[in-house]
CSV table of C-alpha atoms in Angstrom, one decimal:
chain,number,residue,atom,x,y,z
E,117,UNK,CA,-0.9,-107.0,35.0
E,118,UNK,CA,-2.5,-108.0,38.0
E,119,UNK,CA,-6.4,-107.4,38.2
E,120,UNK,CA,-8.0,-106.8,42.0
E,121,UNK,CA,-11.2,-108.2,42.8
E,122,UNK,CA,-13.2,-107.7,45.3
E,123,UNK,CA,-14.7,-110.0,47.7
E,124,UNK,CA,-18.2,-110.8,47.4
E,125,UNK,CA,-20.2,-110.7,50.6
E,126,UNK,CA,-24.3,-110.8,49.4
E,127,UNK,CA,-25.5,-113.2,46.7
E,128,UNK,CA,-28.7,-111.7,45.9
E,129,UNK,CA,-28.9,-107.8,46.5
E,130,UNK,CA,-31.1,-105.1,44.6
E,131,UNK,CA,-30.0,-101.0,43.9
E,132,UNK,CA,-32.5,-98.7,43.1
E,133,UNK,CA,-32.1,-95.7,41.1
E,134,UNK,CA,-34.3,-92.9,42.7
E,135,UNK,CA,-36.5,-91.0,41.0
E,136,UNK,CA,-39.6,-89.0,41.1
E,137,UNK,CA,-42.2,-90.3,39.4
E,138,UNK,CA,-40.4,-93.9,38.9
E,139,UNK,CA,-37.3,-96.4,40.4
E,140,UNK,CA,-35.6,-98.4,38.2
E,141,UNK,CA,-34.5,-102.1,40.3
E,142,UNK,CA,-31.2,-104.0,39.3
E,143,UNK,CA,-31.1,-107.1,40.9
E,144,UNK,CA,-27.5,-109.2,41.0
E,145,UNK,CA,-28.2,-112.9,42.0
E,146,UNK,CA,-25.4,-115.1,42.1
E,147,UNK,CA,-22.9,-117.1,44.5
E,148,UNK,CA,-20.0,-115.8,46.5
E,149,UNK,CA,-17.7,-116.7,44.3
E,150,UNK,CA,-19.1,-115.4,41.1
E,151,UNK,CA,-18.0,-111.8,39.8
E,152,UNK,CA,-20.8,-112.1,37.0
E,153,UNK,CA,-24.1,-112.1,38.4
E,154,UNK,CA,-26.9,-112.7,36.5
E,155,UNK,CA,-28.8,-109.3,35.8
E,156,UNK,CA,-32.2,-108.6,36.4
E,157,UNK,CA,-34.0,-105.2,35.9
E,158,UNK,CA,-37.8,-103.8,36.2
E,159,UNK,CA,-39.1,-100.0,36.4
E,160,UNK,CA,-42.1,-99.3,38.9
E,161,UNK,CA,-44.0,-95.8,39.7
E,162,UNK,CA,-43.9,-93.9,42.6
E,163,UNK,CA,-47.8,-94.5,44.1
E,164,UNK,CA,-47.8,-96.4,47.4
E,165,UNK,CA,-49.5,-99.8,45.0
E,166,UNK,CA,-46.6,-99.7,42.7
E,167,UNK,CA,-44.1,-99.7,45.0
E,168,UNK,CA,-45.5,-102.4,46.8
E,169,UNK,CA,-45.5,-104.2,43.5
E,170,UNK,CA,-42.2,-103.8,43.6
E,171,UNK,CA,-41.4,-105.1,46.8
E,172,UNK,CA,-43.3,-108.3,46.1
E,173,UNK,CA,-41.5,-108.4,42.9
E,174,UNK,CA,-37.9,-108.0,45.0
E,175,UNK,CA,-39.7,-110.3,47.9
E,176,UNK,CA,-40.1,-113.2,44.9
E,177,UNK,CA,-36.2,-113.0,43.8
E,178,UNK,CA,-35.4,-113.4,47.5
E,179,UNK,CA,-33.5,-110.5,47.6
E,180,UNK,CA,-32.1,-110.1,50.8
E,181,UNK,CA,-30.7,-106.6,50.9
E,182,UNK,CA,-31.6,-103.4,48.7
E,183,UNK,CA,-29.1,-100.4,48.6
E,184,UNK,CA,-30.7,-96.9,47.1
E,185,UNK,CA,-29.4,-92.8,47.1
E,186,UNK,CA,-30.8,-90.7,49.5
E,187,UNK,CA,-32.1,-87.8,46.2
E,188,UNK,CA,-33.6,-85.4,47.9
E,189,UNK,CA,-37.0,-86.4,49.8
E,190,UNK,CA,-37.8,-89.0,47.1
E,191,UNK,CA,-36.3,-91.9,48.5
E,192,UNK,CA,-38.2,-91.4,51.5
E,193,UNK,CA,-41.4,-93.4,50.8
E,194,UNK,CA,-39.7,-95.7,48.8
E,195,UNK,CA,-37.8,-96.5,52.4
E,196,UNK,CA,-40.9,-96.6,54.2
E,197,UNK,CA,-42.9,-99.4,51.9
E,198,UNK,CA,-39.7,-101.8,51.3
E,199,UNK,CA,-39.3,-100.9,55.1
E,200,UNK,CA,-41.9,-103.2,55.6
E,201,UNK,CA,-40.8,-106.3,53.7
E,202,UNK,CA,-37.9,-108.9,55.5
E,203,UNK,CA,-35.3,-107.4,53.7
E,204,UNK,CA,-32.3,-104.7,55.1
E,205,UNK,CA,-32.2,-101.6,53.7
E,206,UNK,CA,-29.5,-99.5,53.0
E,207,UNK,CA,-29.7,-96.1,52.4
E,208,UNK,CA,-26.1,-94.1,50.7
E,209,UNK,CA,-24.8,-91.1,50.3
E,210,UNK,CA,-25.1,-90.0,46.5
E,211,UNK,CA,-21.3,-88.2,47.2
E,212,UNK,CA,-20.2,-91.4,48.1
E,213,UNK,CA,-21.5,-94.0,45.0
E,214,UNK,CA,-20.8,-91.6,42.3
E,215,UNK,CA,-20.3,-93.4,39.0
E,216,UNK,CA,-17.9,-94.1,36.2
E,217,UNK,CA,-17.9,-91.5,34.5
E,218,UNK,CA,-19.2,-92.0,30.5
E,219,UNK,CA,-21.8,-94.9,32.1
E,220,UNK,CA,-24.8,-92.6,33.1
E,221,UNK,CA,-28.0,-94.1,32.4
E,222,UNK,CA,-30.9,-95.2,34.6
E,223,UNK,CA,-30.6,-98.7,34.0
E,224,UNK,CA,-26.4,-98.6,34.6
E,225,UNK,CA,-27.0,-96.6,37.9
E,226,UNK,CA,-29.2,-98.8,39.6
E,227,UNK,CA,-26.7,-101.9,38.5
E,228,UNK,CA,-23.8,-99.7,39.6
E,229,UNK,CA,-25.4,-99.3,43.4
E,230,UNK,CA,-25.8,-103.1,43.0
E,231,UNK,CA,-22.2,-103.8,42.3
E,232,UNK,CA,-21.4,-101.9,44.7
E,233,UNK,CA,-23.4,-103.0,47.8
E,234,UNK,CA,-22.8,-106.1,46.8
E,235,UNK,CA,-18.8,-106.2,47.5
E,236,UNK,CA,-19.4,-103.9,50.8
E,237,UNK,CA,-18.6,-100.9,49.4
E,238,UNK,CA,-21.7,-98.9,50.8
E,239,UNK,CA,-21.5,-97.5,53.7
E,240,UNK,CA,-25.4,-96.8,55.7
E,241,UNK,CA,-26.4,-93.7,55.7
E,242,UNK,CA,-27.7,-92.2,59.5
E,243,UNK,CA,-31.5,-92.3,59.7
E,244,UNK,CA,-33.3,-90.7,62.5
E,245,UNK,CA,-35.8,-92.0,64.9
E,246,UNK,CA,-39.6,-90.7,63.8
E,247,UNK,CA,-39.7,-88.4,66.9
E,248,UNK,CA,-36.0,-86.5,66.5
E,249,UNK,CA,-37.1,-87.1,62.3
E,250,UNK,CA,-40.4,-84.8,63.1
E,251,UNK,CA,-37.9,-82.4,65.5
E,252,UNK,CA,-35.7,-81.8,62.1
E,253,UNK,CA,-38.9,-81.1,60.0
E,254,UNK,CA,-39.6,-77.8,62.2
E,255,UNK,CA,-35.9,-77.0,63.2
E,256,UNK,CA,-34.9,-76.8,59.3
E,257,UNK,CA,-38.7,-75.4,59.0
E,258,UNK,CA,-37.7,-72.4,61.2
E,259,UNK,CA,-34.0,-71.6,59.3
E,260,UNK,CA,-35.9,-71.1,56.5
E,261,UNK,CA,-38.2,-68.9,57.9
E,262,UNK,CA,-34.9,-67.4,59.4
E,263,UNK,CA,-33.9,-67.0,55.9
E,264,UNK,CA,-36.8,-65.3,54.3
E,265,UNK,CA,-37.0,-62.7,57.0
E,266,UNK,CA,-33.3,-61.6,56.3
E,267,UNK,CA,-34.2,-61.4,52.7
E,268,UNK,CA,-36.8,-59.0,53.2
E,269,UNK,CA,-34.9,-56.8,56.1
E,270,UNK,CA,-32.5,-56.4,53.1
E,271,UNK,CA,-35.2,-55.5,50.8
E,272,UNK,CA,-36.5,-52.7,52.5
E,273,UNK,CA,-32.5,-51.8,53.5
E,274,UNK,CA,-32.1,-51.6,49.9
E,275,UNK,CA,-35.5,-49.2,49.5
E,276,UNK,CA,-34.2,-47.2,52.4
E,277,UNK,CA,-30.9,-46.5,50.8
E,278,UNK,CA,-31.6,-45.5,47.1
E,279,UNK,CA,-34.5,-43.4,48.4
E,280,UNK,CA,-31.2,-41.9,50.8
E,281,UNK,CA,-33.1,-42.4,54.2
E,282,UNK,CA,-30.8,-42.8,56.9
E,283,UNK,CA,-32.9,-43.7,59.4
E,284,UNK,CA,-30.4,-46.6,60.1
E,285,UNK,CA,-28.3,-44.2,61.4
E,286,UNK,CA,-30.5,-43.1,64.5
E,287,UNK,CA,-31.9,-46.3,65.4
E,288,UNK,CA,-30.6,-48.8,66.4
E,289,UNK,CA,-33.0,-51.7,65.3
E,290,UNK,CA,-35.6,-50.0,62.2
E,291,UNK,CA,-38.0,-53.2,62.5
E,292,UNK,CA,-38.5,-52.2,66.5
E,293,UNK,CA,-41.3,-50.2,67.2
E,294,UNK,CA,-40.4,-47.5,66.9
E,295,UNK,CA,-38.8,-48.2,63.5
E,296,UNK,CA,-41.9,-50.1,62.0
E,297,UNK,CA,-44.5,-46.4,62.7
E,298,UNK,CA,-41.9,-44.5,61.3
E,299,UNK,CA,-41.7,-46.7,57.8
E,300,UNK,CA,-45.7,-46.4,58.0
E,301,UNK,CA,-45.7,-42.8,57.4
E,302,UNK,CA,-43.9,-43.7,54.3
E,303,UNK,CA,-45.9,-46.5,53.2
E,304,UNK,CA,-49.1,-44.1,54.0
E,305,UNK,CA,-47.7,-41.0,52.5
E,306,UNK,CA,-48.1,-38.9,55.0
E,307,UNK,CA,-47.1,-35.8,55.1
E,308,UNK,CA,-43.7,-35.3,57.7
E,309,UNK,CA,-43.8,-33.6,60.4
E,310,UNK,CA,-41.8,-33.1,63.6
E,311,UNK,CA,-45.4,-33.5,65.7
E,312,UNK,CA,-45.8,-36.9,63.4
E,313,UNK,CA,-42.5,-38.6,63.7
E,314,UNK,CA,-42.2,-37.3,67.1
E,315,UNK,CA,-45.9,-39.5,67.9
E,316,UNK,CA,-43.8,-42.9,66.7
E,317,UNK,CA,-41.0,-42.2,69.1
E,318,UNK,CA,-41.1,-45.3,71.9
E,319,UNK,CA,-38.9,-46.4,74.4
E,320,UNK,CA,-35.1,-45.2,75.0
E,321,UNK,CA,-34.5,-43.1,71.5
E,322,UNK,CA,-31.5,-41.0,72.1
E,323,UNK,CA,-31.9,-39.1,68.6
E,324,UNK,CA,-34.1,-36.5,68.5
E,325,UNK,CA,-37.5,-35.8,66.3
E,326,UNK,CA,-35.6,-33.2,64.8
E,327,UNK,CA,-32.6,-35.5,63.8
E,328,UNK,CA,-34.6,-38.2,62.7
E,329,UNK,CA,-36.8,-36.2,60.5
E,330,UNK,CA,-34.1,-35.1,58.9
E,331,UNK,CA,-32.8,-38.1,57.8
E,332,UNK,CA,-36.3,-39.5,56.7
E,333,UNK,CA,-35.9,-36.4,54.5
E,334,UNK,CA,-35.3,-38.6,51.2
E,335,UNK,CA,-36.9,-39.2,47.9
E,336,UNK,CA,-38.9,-42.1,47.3
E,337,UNK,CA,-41.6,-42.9,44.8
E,338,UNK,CA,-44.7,-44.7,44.7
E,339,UNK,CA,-43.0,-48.1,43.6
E,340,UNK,CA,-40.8,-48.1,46.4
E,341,UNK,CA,-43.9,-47.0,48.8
E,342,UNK,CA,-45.4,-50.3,47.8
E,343,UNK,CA,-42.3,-52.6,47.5
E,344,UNK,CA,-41.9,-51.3,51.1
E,345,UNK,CA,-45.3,-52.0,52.5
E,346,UNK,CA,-44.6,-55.3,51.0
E,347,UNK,CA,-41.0,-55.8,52.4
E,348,UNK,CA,-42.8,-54.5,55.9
E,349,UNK,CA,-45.3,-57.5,55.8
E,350,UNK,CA,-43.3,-60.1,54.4
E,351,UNK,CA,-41.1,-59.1,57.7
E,352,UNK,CA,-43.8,-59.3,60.1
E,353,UNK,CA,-45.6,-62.6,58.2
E,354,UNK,CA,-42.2,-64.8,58.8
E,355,UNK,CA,-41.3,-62.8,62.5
E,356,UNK,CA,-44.8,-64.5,63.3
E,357,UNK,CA,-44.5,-68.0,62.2
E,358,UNK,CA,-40.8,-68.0,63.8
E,359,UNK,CA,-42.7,-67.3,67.0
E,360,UNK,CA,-44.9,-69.7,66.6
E,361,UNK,CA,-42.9,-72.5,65.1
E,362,UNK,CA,-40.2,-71.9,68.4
E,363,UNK,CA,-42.9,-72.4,70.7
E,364,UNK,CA,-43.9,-76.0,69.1
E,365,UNK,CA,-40.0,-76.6,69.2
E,366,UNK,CA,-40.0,-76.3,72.8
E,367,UNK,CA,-43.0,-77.6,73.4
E,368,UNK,CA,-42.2,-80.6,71.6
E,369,UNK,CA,-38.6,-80.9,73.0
E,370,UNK,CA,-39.9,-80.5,76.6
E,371,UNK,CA,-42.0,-83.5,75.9
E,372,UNK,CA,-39.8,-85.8,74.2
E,373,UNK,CA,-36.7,-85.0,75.2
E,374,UNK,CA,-36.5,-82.6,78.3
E,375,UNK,CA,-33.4,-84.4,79.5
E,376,UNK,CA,-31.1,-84.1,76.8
E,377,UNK,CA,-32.6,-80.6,76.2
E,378,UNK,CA,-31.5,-79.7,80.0
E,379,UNK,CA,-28.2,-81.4,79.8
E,380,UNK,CA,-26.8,-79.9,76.4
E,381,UNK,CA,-27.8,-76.6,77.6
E,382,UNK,CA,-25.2,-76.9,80.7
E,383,UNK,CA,-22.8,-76.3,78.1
E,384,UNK,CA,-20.8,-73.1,77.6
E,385,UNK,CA,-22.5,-71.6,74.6
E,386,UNK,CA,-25.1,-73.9,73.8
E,387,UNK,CA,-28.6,-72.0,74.1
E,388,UNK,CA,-32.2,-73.2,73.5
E,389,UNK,CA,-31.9,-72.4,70.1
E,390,UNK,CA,-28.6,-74.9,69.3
E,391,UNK,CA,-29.5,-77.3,71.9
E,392,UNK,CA,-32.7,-78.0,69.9
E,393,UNK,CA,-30.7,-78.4,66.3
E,394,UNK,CA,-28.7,-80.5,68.0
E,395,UNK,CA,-30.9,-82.9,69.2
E,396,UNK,CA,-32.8,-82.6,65.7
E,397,UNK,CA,-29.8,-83.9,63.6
E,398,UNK,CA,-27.8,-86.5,66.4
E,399,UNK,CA,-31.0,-87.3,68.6
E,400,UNK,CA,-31.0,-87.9,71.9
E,401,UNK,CA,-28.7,-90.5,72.1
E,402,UNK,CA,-25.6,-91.0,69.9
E,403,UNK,CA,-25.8,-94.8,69.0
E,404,UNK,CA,-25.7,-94.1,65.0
E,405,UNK,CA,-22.0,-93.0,65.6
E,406,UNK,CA,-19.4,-95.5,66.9
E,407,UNK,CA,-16.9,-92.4,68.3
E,408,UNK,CA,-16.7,-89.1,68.4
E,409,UNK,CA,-14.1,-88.7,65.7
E,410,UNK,CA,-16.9,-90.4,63.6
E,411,UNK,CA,-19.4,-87.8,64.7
E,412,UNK,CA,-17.1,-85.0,63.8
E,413,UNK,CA,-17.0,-86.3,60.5
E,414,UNK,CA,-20.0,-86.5,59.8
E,415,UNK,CA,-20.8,-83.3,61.2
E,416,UNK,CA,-18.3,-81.8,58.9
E,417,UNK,CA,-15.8,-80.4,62.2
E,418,UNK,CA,-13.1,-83.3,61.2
E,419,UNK,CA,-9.8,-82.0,59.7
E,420,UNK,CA,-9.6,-82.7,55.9
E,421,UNK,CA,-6.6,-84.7,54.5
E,422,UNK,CA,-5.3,-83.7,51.1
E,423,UNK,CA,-1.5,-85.2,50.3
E,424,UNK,CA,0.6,-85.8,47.6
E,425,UNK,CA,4.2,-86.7,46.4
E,426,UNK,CA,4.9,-86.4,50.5
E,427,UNK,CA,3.7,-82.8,51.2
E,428,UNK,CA,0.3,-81.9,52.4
E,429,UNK,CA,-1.9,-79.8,50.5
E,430,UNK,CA,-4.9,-78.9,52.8
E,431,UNK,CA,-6.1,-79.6,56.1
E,432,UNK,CA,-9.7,-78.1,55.7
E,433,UNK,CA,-12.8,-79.3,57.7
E,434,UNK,CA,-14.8,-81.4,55.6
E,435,UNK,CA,-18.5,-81.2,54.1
E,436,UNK,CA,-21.0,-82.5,56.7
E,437,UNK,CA,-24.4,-81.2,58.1
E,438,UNK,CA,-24.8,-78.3,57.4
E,439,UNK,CA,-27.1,-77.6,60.3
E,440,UNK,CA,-25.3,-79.1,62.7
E,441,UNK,CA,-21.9,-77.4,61.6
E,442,UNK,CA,-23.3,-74.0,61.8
E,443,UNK,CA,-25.1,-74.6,65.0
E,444,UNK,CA,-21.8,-75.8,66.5
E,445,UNK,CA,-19.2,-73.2,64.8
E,446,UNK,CA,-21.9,-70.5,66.4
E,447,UNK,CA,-22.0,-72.4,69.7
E,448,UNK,CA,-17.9,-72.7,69.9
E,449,UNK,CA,-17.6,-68.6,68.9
E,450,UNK,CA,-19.6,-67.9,71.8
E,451,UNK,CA,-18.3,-70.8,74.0
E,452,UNK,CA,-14.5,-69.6,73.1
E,453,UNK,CA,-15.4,-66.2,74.0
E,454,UNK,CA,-16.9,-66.9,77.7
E,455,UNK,CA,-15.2,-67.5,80.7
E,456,UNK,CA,-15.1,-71.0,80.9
E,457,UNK,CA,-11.6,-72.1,81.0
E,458,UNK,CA,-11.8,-74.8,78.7
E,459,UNK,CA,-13.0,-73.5,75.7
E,460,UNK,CA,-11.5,-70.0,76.6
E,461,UNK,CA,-7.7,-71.3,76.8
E,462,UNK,CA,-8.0,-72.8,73.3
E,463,UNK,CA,-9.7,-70.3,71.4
E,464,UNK,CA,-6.9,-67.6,72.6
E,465,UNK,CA,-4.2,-70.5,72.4
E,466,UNK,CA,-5.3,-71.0,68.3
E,467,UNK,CA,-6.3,-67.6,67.9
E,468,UNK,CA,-2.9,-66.2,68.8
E,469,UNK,CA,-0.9,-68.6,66.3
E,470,UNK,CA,-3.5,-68.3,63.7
E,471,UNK,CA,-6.9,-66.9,62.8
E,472,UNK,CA,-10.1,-66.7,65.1
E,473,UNK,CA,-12.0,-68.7,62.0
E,474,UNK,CA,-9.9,-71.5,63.3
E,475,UNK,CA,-10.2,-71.2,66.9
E,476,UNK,CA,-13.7,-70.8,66.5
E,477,UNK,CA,-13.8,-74.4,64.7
E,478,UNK,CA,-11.4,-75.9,66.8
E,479,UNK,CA,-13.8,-74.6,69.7
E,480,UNK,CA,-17.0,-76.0,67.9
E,481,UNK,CA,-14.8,-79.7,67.4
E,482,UNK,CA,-14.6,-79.5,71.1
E,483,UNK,CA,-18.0,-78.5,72.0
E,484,UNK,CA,-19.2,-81.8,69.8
E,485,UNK,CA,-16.7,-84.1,71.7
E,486,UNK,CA,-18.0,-83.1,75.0
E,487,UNK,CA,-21.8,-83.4,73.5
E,488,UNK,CA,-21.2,-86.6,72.4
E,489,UNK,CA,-19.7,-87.4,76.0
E,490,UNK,CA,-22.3,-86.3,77.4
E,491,UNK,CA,-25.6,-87.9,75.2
E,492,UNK,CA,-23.6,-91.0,76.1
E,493,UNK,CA,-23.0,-90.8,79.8
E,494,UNK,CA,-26.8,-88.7,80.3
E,495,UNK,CA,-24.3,-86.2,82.8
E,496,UNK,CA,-24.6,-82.7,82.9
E,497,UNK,CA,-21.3,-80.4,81.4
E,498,UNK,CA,-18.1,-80.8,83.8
E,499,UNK,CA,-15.9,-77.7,83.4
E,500,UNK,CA,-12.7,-79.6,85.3
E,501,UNK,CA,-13.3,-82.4,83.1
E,502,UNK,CA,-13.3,-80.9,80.0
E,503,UNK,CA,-10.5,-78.7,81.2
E,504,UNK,CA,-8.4,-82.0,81.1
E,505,UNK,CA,-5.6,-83.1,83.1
E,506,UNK,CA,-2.7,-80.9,81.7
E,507,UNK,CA,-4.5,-77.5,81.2
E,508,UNK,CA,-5.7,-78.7,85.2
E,509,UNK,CA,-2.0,-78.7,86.1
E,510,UNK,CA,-1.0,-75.2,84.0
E,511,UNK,CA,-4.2,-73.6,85.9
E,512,UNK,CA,-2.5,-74.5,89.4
E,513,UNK,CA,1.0,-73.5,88.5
């Protein structure tokens, strides 16, 4: 039986098994043509003066790269001290190194990200500039004030129903104005009255106070009085740090990166809101990624490839950024949906021998093509262009 081995390509490297409060070091030092390094392992703290123990300690074994998981946020200062040291860093996709199986210790993972850094096998993970690094902070800041906000608009749905108020049913958006004075009679318990609900009325209402005081005719108790107020509040807390975390966005944008920000936005269905993901998870410029086929990947808009004994299994898109993806698959839907020829002629071209879901990410595989194009070349969206050359010829015939 033949046995494979790999080629070595470093002699001295380090992996580090991330953790919290500790990272345990494995160092494998030997030559090129040595499979059986000689081991060497140490466990340091967290705190800024351990890990720089640790990166004298790597400094004296003359270890010339160190390969690490990117866990969560922990591996972040331990990037930033070794940063400092002459070594290259390499940072992995945990999806990527998993481990044998039946070999999961702290001591056999570090040697395991050694082994495998040491042959070539780790690929680097993408790590933002500190200015589009500080953009994702409040982009991914604001989803999750996005987030919270649904949660409690489903809350206080969830009140409105089992106390049977249909208000829903009359307004068109119960957190307007109009919506929020009329759940404040509740909250207050206050007695109804067609002279009450008709002093919250605002703007266009086409139901009457009569109608709407009908279907505010429900039964709910004092719990859900003050589960409500609290829904209420929690939905005005979060609609108020949106606000004010999308003005910083913009502000920030428009002084870092106004260009980009003006040129992404030139594209059919990209709006301030995408345009500003976007540059928080690619950056401004697209150097990280050698093609566009390699952005799509790791965007997670690439095709999946699943085949066995000849016949092919699945074609799904893969896993990728999951911020980017749904900015993107958002973007396409609405870019599909326009009037731009481009995007409309495939979204209706997929669409009609298959499932909007598709066109929609075929559209939002399109739309990152032509970004990429365009973060490259610093040129505004060209519809002819991305028409291309045969869909051109169709539109004149």
């Amino acid at each position: 039986m033949e046995v494979f081995i790999m080629e070595v390509m470093i002699e001295t490297c380090c992996g580090i098994d991330v953790h919290q409060k500790t990272i345990v070091c494995c160092i494998l030092d030997g030559p090129l043509d040595t499979n059986k390094p000689k081991k060497s392992y140490k466990i340091f703290g967290t705190r800024t003066s351990e890990l720089r123990k640790a990166l004298e300690w790597l400094e004296e074994n003359e270890v010339t790269d160190i390969f690490m998981e990117s866990t969560g946020q922990y591996w972040v200062p331990v990037f930033t001290i070794f940063s400092e040291g002459n070594v290259n860093m390499v940072l992995a996709n945990p999806e990527h190194i998993k481990n044998v199986p039946g070999r999961k210790t702290d001591m056999k993972d570090a040697e395991w990200i050694a082994q495998l850094g040491r042959v070539g096998l780790i690929q680097n993970s993408y790590i933002p500039a500190p200015e589009v690094m500080e953009l994702r902070l409040m982009t991914r800041r604001r989803q999750s004030y996005t987030q919270k906000r649904t949660q409690s608009k489903n809350e206080l749905h969830n009140i409105l129903q089992r106390s049977n108020i249909k208000l829903t049913g009359y307004l068109s958006n119960i957190f307007g104005k109009t919506g929020q004075a009329l759940l404040r009679l509740f909250i207050n318990g206050e007695v109804l009255t067609l002279e009450s609900v008709r002093a919250c009325l605002h703007g266009k209402v086409k139901a009457s106070p009569k109608d709407i005081l009908q279907a505010m005719d429900g039964k709910i108790s004092l719990t859900d009085r003050r589960l409500l107020d609290d829904s209420l509040d929690e939905y005005q807390f979060y609609t108020r740090k949106i606000k004010k975390i999308e003005h910083d966005i913009e502000q920030y944008i428009l002084t870092h990166f106004p260009l980009e920000y003006e040129l992404l936005q030139s594209i059919p269905g990209v709006k301030q809101h995408s345009a500003a993901i976007i540059l928080a998870e690619i950056g401004p410029n697209i150097e990280a990624f050698r093609t566009a086929s390699h952005l799509a990947s790791w965007a997670g808009l690439s095709p999946g490839s699943y085949e066995s004994a000849g016949k092919k299994k699945s074609s799904r898109v893969t896993r990728g950024n999951r911020y980017l993806k749904t900015a993107l698959i958002t973007s396409g839907g609405m870019a599909g949906r326009s009037r731009d020829p481009a995007f409309g002629s495939l979204y209706h071209r997929i669409s009609n021998r298959g499932t909007k879901i598709k066109a929609v990410v075929a559209c939002g595989h399109k739309l990152l093509r032509i970004i990429y194009k365009i973060l490259d070349d610093k040129v505004p969206y060209d519809e002819k262009r991305a028409l291309g050359l045969r869909q051109q010829k169709l539109a004149l015939n």
